[in-house]
Coordinates of C-alpha atoms in Angstrom, one line a residue:
M1 CA 52.2 45.9 99.5
A2 CA 55.4 44.7 97.8
T3 CA 57.7 45.1 100.8
D4 CA 57.4 46.0 104.4
A5 CA 60.6 48.1 104.4
M6 CA 60.4 51.9 104.0
T7 CA 63.6 53.6 103.1
R8 CA 64.6 56.8 101.4
S9 CA 64.7 56.8 97.6
S10 CA 68.1 56.8 96.1
G11 CA 68.7 58.7 92.9
D12 CA 70.8 57.6 89.9
D13 CA 73.9 59.1 91.4
D14 CA 73.7 56.5 94.2
V15 CA 74.1 53.6 91.8
P16 CA 77.3 51.9 93.0
T17 CA 80.4 51.8 90.8
P18 CA 82.2 48.5 90.2
S19 CA 85.0 49.6 92.6
A20 CA 82.4 50.2 95.4
L21 CA 81.0 46.8 94.9
T22 CA 84.4 45.2 94.8
A23 CA 85.2 46.9 98.2
L24 CA 82.2 45.0 99.7
A25 CA 83.6 41.6 98.6
G26 CA 84.6 39.5 101.6
T27 CA 82.7 41.7 104.1
A28 CA 81.7 40.1 107.3
Y29 CA 78.0 40.8 108.1
R30 CA 78.3 41.3 111.8
P31 CA 79.0 44.4 114.1
Y32 CA 82.7 45.1 114.1
W33 CA 82.5 46.2 117.8
L34 CA 81.0 42.9 118.9
D35 CA 83.5 40.9 116.8
D36 CA 86.1 41.3 119.5
P37 CA 88.3 38.7 121.1
G38 CA 87.9 40.4 124.4
R39 CA 84.1 39.9 124.4
P40 CA 83.1 38.5 127.7
G41 CA 81.4 35.1 128.0
P42 CA 77.6 34.9 128.6
R43 CA 76.1 35.2 132.0
P44 CA 73.5 32.7 133.1
A45 CA 69.7 33.3 132.7
L46 CA 67.4 33.8 135.6
V47 CA 65.9 30.6 136.8
G48 CA 63.4 30.7 139.7
E49 CA 62.4 33.8 141.7
E50 CA 64.4 36.9 142.6
Q51 CA 63.6 39.7 144.9
C52 CA 65.2 43.2 145.0
D53 CA 64.8 46.8 145.7
L54 CA 65.3 47.9 142.1
L55 CA 64.9 45.8 138.9
V56 CA 66.4 47.3 135.7
V57 CA 65.0 45.9 132.5
G58 CA 67.5 46.1 129.7
G59 CA 71.3 45.6 129.4
G60 CA 72.3 48.4 127.2
Y61 CA 73.7 51.8 128.2
S62 CA 70.4 53.0 129.7
G63 CA 70.0 50.0 132.0
L64 CA 73.7 49.8 132.9
W65 CA 74.0 53.4 133.9
T66 CA 70.8 53.1 135.9
A67 CA 72.1 50.1 137.8
L68 CA 75.5 51.6 138.4
I69 CA 74.3 55.0 139.6
A70 CA 71.6 53.4 141.8
K71 CA 74.4 51.5 143.6
E72 CA 76.6 54.7 143.7
R73 CA 73.7 56.6 145.3
D74 CA 72.8 53.8 147.8
P75 CA 75.4 50.9 148.1
G76 CA 73.0 48.9 150.2
R77 CA 70.2 48.9 147.6
E78 CA 69.6 45.5 146.1
V79 CA 69.7 45.8 142.3
V80 CA 68.9 43.2 139.7
L81 CA 69.4 43.7 135.9
V82 CA 67.8 41.4 133.3
E83 CA 68.8 41.4 129.6
G84 CA 66.9 39.5 126.9
Q85 CA 70.1 38.7 124.9
E86 CA 73.6 39.7 126.1
I87 CA 75.0 42.9 127.5
G88 CA 75.5 45.4 124.7
W89 CA 74.0 43.2 122.1
A90 CA 71.6 45.7 120.6
A91 CA 72.2 49.5 119.9
S92 CA 74.8 49.8 122.6
G93 CA 77.1 47.5 120.7
R94 CA 76.2 48.6 117.2
N95 CA 76.4 52.4 117.2
G96 CA 79.1 54.7 115.8
G97 CA 80.8 55.3 119.1
F98 CA 80.0 59.1 119.2
C99 CA 79.4 60.1 122.8
A100 CA 77.9 63.6 122.6
A101 CA 77.2 66.1 125.3
S102 CA 73.9 67.2 123.6
L103 CA 70.7 66.0 125.3
T104 CA 68.5 67.6 122.6
H105 CA 69.8 66.1 119.4
G106 CA 71.8 69.2 118.7
L107 CA 71.5 72.9 119.4
G108 CA 69.0 73.6 116.5
N109 CA 66.5 71.0 117.8
G110 CA 66.9 72.2 121.3
A111 CA 66.4 75.8 120.3
A112 CA 63.3 75.0 118.4
R113 CA 61.7 73.0 121.3
W114 CA 63.0 74.4 124.6
P115 CA 64.5 77.8 123.9
D116 CA 64.0 79.1 127.4
E117 CA 66.0 76.3 129.0
L118 CA 68.5 75.5 126.2
A119 CA 71.4 77.0 128.1
E120 CA 70.6 74.9 131.2
L121 CA 70.2 71.8 129.0
E122 CA 73.6 72.5 127.4
R123 CA 75.2 72.9 130.8
L124 CA 73.7 69.7 132.1
G125 CA 74.7 67.9 128.9
H126 CA 78.4 68.9 129.3
H127 CA 78.3 68.0 132.9
N128 CA 76.9 64.6 131.9
L129 CA 79.8 64.0 129.4
D130 CA 82.3 65.0 132.1
A131 CA 80.7 62.5 134.4
I132 CA 81.0 59.7 131.8
E133 CA 84.7 60.5 131.3
S134 CA 85.2 60.5 135.0
A135 CA 83.4 57.1 135.4
V136 CA 85.5 55.6 132.6
E137 CA 88.6 56.6 134.5
R138 CA 87.3 55.7 137.9
Y139 CA 86.2 52.2 137.0
G140 CA 89.2 51.5 134.7
I141 CA 87.0 51.0 131.6
D142 CA 89.2 50.4 128.6
C143 CA 87.0 51.7 125.8
D144 CA 89.3 53.8 123.7
F145 CA 87.8 57.0 125.1
E146 CA 89.1 60.0 123.2
R147 CA 87.6 63.5 123.7
T148 CA 88.6 64.7 120.3
G149 CA 85.3 66.5 119.4
E150 CA 83.2 66.4 116.3
I151 CA 83.2 68.4 113.0
D152 CA 79.9 68.9 111.3
V153 CA 80.8 69.4 107.6
A154 CA 78.9 71.2 104.8
T155 CA 78.9 69.5 101.5
E156 CA 76.4 71.8 99.8
P157 CA 76.6 75.6 99.6
Y158 CA 73.4 76.2 101.6
Q159 CA 74.8 74.2 104.5
V160 CA 77.7 76.7 104.9
A161 CA 75.3 79.4 105.9
E162 CA 73.6 76.9 108.3
L163 CA 76.9 76.2 110.0
R164 CA 77.6 79.9 110.4
E165 CA 74.2 80.3 112.1
A166 CA 74.9 77.4 114.4
T167 CA 78.3 78.9 115.3
Q168 CA 76.6 82.2 116.3
L169 CA 73.9 80.4 118.3
A170 CA 76.6 78.5 120.2
A171 CA 78.5 81.7 120.9
E172 CA 75.3 83.4 122.2
L173 CA 74.7 80.5 124.6
G174 CA 78.3 80.4 125.6
V175 CA 78.4 76.6 125.3
G176 CA 81.4 74.5 124.5
E177 CA 84.4 75.4 122.3
Q178 CA 82.9 75.6 118.8
E179 CA 84.9 77.0 115.9
F180 CA 83.7 77.7 112.3
L181 CA 86.1 76.3 109.7
D182 CA 86.2 77.6 106.1
R183 CA 86.9 75.3 103.2
D184 CA 90.7 75.4 103.6
A185 CA 90.6 75.0 107.3
V186 CA 88.2 72.0 107.4
R187 CA 90.3 70.3 104.6
A188 CA 93.4 70.9 106.7
E189 CA 91.8 68.8 109.4
V190 CA 90.3 66.1 107.1
D191 CA 90.8 66.3 103.4
S192 CA 87.8 65.5 101.2
P193 CA 86.9 67.3 98.0
T194 CA 83.3 67.3 99.1
F195 CA 83.9 69.5 102.2
L196 CA 83.0 73.2 101.9
A197 CA 83.1 74.2 105.5
G198 CA 82.9 72.8 109.0
L199 CA 81.8 73.5 112.6
W200 CA 84.2 71.9 115.1
D201 CA 82.8 71.2 118.6
R202 CA 86.1 70.6 120.3
R203 CA 85.0 69.3 123.7
G204 CA 81.3 68.4 123.3
V205 CA 81.9 64.9 121.8
A206 CA 84.1 61.9 122.6
M207 CA 84.9 58.9 120.5
L208 CA 84.9 55.5 122.1
H209 CA 84.5 51.7 121.5
P210 CA 80.8 51.3 122.2
A211 CA 80.8 47.6 123.1
K212 CA 83.8 47.9 125.4
L213 CA 81.9 50.7 127.2
A214 CA 78.9 48.4 127.7
W215 CA 81.1 45.5 128.9
G216 CA 83.0 47.8 131.2
L217 CA 79.9 49.2 132.7
A218 CA 78.6 45.7 133.3
R219 CA 81.8 44.7 135.1
A220 CA 81.6 47.8 137.3
C221 CA 78.0 47.1 138.1
A222 CA 78.8 43.5 139.1
E223 CA 81.7 44.7 141.3
L224 CA 79.3 46.9 143.1
G225 CA 76.9 44.0 143.7
V226 CA 74.4 44.3 140.9
R227 CA 73.0 40.8 140.0
I228 CA 73.0 40.5 136.2
Y229 CA 71.1 37.9 134.2
E230 CA 71.4 37.5 130.4
H231 CA 69.1 35.7 128.0
T232 CA 66.3 36.7 130.3
P233 CA 63.7 38.7 128.4
A234 CA 61.1 40.5 130.5
E235 CA 57.7 39.2 129.3
R236 CA 55.1 40.8 131.5
L237 CA 55.0 43.7 134.1
A238 CA 52.3 43.7 136.8
S239 CA 51.6 45.2 140.2
D240 CA 52.5 42.9 143.1
G241 CA 51.2 44.2 146.4
A242 CA 53.2 47.3 147.3
G243 CA 55.8 46.5 144.5
M244 CA 56.0 45.1 141.0
A245 CA 56.6 41.7 139.5
V246 CA 58.2 40.9 136.1
R247 CA 57.7 37.5 134.5
T248 CA 60.6 36.0 132.6
P249 CA 60.7 32.7 130.6
Y250 CA 62.1 30.7 133.6
G251 CA 61.1 32.7 136.6
R252 CA 60.0 36.0 138.1
V253 CA 61.5 39.1 139.7
R254 CA 59.6 40.8 142.5
A255 CA 60.9 44.3 143.0
R256 CA 59.9 47.4 145.0
Q257 CA 60.7 49.6 141.9
V258 CA 61.4 49.0 138.2
A259 CA 63.4 51.0 135.7
L260 CA 62.5 50.3 132.1
A261 CA 65.5 50.7 129.7
T262 CA 64.1 48.8 126.6
N263 CA 64.4 51.7 124.1
A264 CA 63.6 50.4 120.6
F265 CA 62.0 47.2 121.8
P266 CA 58.3 47.1 122.7
A267 CA 57.7 48.8 126.1
L268 CA 56.2 46.7 128.9
V269 CA 54.0 49.7 129.6
R270 CA 51.8 49.4 126.5
R271 CA 50.7 53.1 126.4
L272 CA 54.3 54.1 125.6
R273 CA 54.5 52.1 122.4
P274 CA 52.9 54.7 120.1
Y275 CA 55.7 57.1 121.0
I276 CA 58.5 55.0 119.5
A277 CA 59.1 54.2 115.8
P278 CA 62.0 51.8 115.5
V279 CA 64.1 52.6 112.5
Y280 CA 67.1 50.8 111.2
D281 CA 70.5 52.4 110.7
H282 CA 73.5 50.8 109.0
A283 CA 77.3 51.1 108.9
L284 CA 80.4 49.9 107.1
M285 CA 83.9 49.5 108.6
T286 CA 87.0 49.6 106.5
E287 CA 90.0 47.4 106.9
P288 CA 92.9 49.1 108.8
L289 CA 94.5 52.0 106.8
N290 CA 98.2 52.1 106.2
Q291 CA 100.2 55.2 106.9
E292 CA 100.2 56.3 103.2
Q293 CA 96.4 56.1 103.1
L294 CA 96.1 58.0 106.4
D295 CA 98.5 60.7 105.1
A296 CA 96.3 61.1 102.0
I297 CA 93.3 62.2 104.1
G298 CA 95.0 63.8 107.1
W299 CA 92.7 63.4 110.0
R300 CA 95.5 63.7 112.5
G301 CA 93.0 65.1 115.1
R302 CA 90.9 62.0 115.1
Q303 CA 87.7 63.9 115.4
G304 CA 84.3 62.4 114.6
L305 CA 82.6 63.8 111.5
S306 CA 79.1 64.1 110.3
D307 CA 77.7 65.9 107.3
T308 CA 74.6 68.2 107.7
A309 CA 72.1 66.9 105.2
N310 CA 68.7 65.5 106.3
H311 CA 70.0 62.1 105.2
F312 CA 73.4 62.4 106.8
H313 CA 76.6 60.3 107.1
Y314 CA 78.6 59.9 110.3
F315 CA 82.2 58.7 110.2
R316 CA 85.2 58.3 112.5
L317 CA 88.5 56.6 113.0
T318 CA 88.9 53.6 115.3
A319 CA 91.9 52.9 117.6
D320 CA 93.2 50.4 115.0
R321 CA 93.0 53.0 112.2
R322 CA 89.8 51.9 110.4
I323 CA 87.1 54.2 109.2
L324 CA 83.5 53.6 110.3
W325 CA 81.1 55.0 107.7
G326 CA 77.4 54.9 108.5
G327 CA 74.0 56.6 108.3
Y328 CA 72.2 58.1 105.3
D329 CA 69.4 55.6 104.7
I330 CA 66.6 55.2 107.3
V331 CA 64.8 52.0 107.1
Y332 CA 61.4 51.6 108.7
R333 CA 59.5 48.3 108.8
Y334 CA 55.7 48.3 108.6
G335 CA 54.2 47.9 112.1
G336 CA 57.5 49.0 113.8
R337 CA 58.7 45.4 114.0
V338 CA 62.2 44.7 115.5
R339 CA 63.7 41.5 114.3
A340 CA 67.2 40.1 113.8
E341 CA 66.7 39.5 110.1
Y342 CA 66.2 43.3 109.6
D343 CA 69.8 44.1 110.8
H344 CA 71.2 43.8 107.2
H345 CA 70.1 45.8 104.2
P346 CA 72.3 45.2 101.1
A347 CA 70.9 48.1 99.1
T348 CA 72.1 50.5 101.9
Y349 CA 75.5 48.9 102.0
R350 CA 75.9 49.5 98.3
T351 CA 74.9 53.1 98.6
L352 CA 77.2 53.7 101.6
A353 CA 80.1 52.2 99.7
Q354 CA 79.5 54.4 96.8
H355 CA 79.3 57.5 99.0
F356 CA 82.4 56.6 100.9
F357 CA 84.6 56.7 97.7
R358 CA 82.9 59.9 96.6
C359 CA 84.0 61.5 99.9
F360 CA 87.4 60.0 99.9
P361 CA 88.4 59.2 96.3
Q362 CA 92.1 59.1 97.4
L363 CA 91.2 55.8 99.3
E364 CA 90.2 53.9 96.1
G365 CA 91.1 50.3 96.6
V366 CA 90.3 50.1 100.4
R367 CA 88.0 47.2 101.3
F368 CA 85.3 47.0 103.9
S369 CA 85.8 44.4 106.6
H370 CA 82.4 44.6 108.4
A371 CA 78.8 45.7 107.6
W372 CA 75.9 45.7 110.1
G373 CA 72.8 47.5 111.2
G374 CA 70.4 47.8 114.1
A375 CA 67.3 49.4 115.5
I376 CA 67.1 53.0 116.8
D377 CA 64.3 54.2 119.2
T378 CA 63.3 57.3 117.3
C379 CA 60.6 59.6 118.6
S380 CA 58.9 62.6 117.1
R381 CA 61.0 65.2 119.0
F382 CA 64.3 63.4 118.3
S383 CA 65.4 63.3 121.9
A384 CA 64.5 61.3 125.0
F385 CA 61.3 61.5 127.0
F386 CA 60.7 60.4 130.5
G387 CA 58.0 59.5 133.0
S388 CA 56.6 57.1 135.5
A389 CA 53.8 54.5 135.8
H390 CA 52.1 52.2 138.3
G391 CA 51.9 54.9 140.9
G392 CA 55.5 56.0 140.6
R393 CA 56.9 52.5 141.1
V394 CA 58.0 52.2 137.5
A395 CA 60.2 54.8 135.6
Y396 CA 61.2 54.9 132.0
A397 CA 63.4 56.9 129.6
L398 CA 62.9 56.3 125.8
G399 CA 63.4 57.9 122.4
Y400 CA 67.1 58.8 122.3
T401 CA 67.0 58.8 118.5
G402 CA 70.6 57.9 117.8
L403 CA 72.3 60.0 120.5
G404 CA 72.0 57.6 123.4
V405 CA 75.7 56.9 123.9
G406 CA 76.0 59.9 126.1
A407 CA 72.4 60.9 126.9
T408 CA 71.4 57.6 128.4
R409 CA 73.5 58.4 131.5
F410 CA 71.4 61.6 132.0
G411 CA 68.3 59.5 131.4
A412 CA 69.4 57.1 134.1
E413 CA 69.7 59.9 136.6
V414 CA 66.2 61.1 135.6
M415 CA 64.7 57.7 136.2
L416 CA 66.3 57.4 139.6
D417 CA 65.1 60.9 140.5
L418 CA 61.5 60.0 139.5
L419 CA 61.6 56.7 141.5
A420 CA 62.9 58.6 144.5
G421 CA 60.1 61.2 144.1
E422 CA 62.7 63.9 144.2
R423 CA 62.4 67.3 142.6
T424 CA 65.8 68.0 141.1
E425 CA 67.4 70.3 138.5
R426 CA 66.6 67.5 136.1
T427 CA 63.0 66.7 136.9
R428 CA 62.1 70.5 136.9
L429 CA 63.0 70.7 133.2
E430 CA 60.2 71.2 130.7
M431 CA 62.0 68.7 128.5
V432 CA 61.7 66.1 131.3
R433 CA 58.1 67.0 132.2
S434 CA 56.7 67.0 128.6
K435 CA 56.1 64.3 126.1
P436 CA 56.6 64.2 122.3
L437 CA 53.6 63.6 120.1
P438 CA 52.9 60.0 119.5
F439 CA 53.1 58.5 116.0
P440 CA 49.8 57.7 114.4
P441 CA 48.7 54.0 114.1
E442 CA 49.3 51.9 111.0
P443 CA 48.8 52.3 108.1
V444 CA 48.9 56.1 108.6
R445 CA 52.3 55.8 110.3
W446 CA 53.7 53.9 107.3
A447 CA 52.4 56.4 104.8
G448 CA 53.4 59.4 106.9
I449 CA 57.0 58.2 107.3
G450 CA 57.1 57.5 103.6
I451 CA 56.0 61.0 102.6
T452 CA 58.5 62.5 105.1
Q453 CA 61.3 60.4 103.8
W454 CA 60.5 61.5 100.2
S455 CA 60.3 65.1 101.3
M456 CA 63.6 65.0 103.2
T457 CA 65.3 63.6 100.1
R458 CA 63.8 66.4 98.0
A459 CA 65.0 69.0 100.5
D460 CA 68.5 67.7 100.3
E461 CA 68.4 67.9 96.5
N462 CA 66.9 71.4 96.5
G463 CA 69.2 73.6 98.6
G464 CA 67.6 72.6 101.9
R465 CA 64.2 74.0 101.0
R466 CA 61.5 72.3 103.0
N467 CA 58.2 71.6 101.2
L468 CA 54.7 72.2 102.7
W469 CA 54.6 68.7 104.2
L470 CA 57.9 69.2 106.2
K471 CA 56.8 72.7 107.2
A472 CA 53.5 71.3 108.5
M473 CA 55.3 68.6 110.5
D474 CA 57.7 71.2 111.9
K475 CA 54.8 73.3 113.0
V476 CA 53.0 70.5 114.9
G477 CA 56.2 69.1 116.3
L478 CA 55.9 65.7 114.6
G479 CA 59.3 64.8 113.1
F480 CA 61.2 61.8 111.9
D481 CA 64.9 61.3 112.2
S482 CA 67.6 58.8 113.0

């Protein structure tokens, strides 16, 4: 095997031009969001033994929301959170900053998997986004929160019809404020010669600074009494009398209950590992745009944008007028390994730069200041799954597949409901009670992902027509996405 990386195959049209390569000169290879002068200093590691009512494993959004809501529900509960690196270091500090109401990775995926409860899932998702906005305000979290919505754009004729169908589905469900935009209308919002139509979800998505959200949640947790330890990876989970014990490099935590929020990293409950395929996503960030450059593309509404291909791009404006441009390639490493050296993929950066100037030729000459990547915890149904272990003393929520900025708060509520043994409007859902299909073991997983990647590329190139392989995967509910 020549390489352990599996990515989509780029065609000749993806060969970068000299100007795209020039734009990458001088790029800093680190996450823009984490490269912030306001980044808090590290917290100490756990040394010795701790005891608590609830141990949260993982210091990203999933763990932070769990710890925060646990203290909100019961201020007297002793909560400890351990993080293997630093708060927000992984996906929570590397994503695009799209905070979506959707719990199902979009209406289409939800309609295909849970049609009978889709309206309820949409209601809960919008309530969840409202609760995030409320928490940001209540705890004074300065994370550039802007509820500007998102526009899904069509860049191929067949995608226009798909957007019209999505508009009709949203209207039938009575969810959100979704508006179909024809070519002129979408280009009046954001001007790109590649845009043919758009679907604007006006209230269902917020833009934010992802690392600042994580840091703000950690501060709020600490103020409520959560004891947070960084550089404290959880190495082993075992029963300990009536509770649980988690071994760390320099100590141990004994807890009555444990919430696992490890996402793309290997789960401490080994039977969960086949359900997750860690894939790598990458992004570029431009230098700040001047007023003339902004005027050339419009974008006065500051919405998030995403195209609707299988291999899609997502892009948005930051508070300091940069453009984040990410997505497209999906990189899978043989064996599902998650390592720091996999965070960067120069071939993807070249492709992204080429596509950026194809979308916005009027920005020729703009340079990219940052380039980075990170692992996403994808699962076969593209949206989170939940459950408990060790006789209900351990709960987990995994598999957010790229939409965890918002959905992790819902997952935190589900984990706490499960640990409490409560039957709630969340735990009654079929989505919560069911599991996705696990991915097959290697080397079948590697081969299957490769065939799926190739098939998705062919579909994008052939008017969206899905071949027999993709149709078979759809039928059995075994998908692959980022």
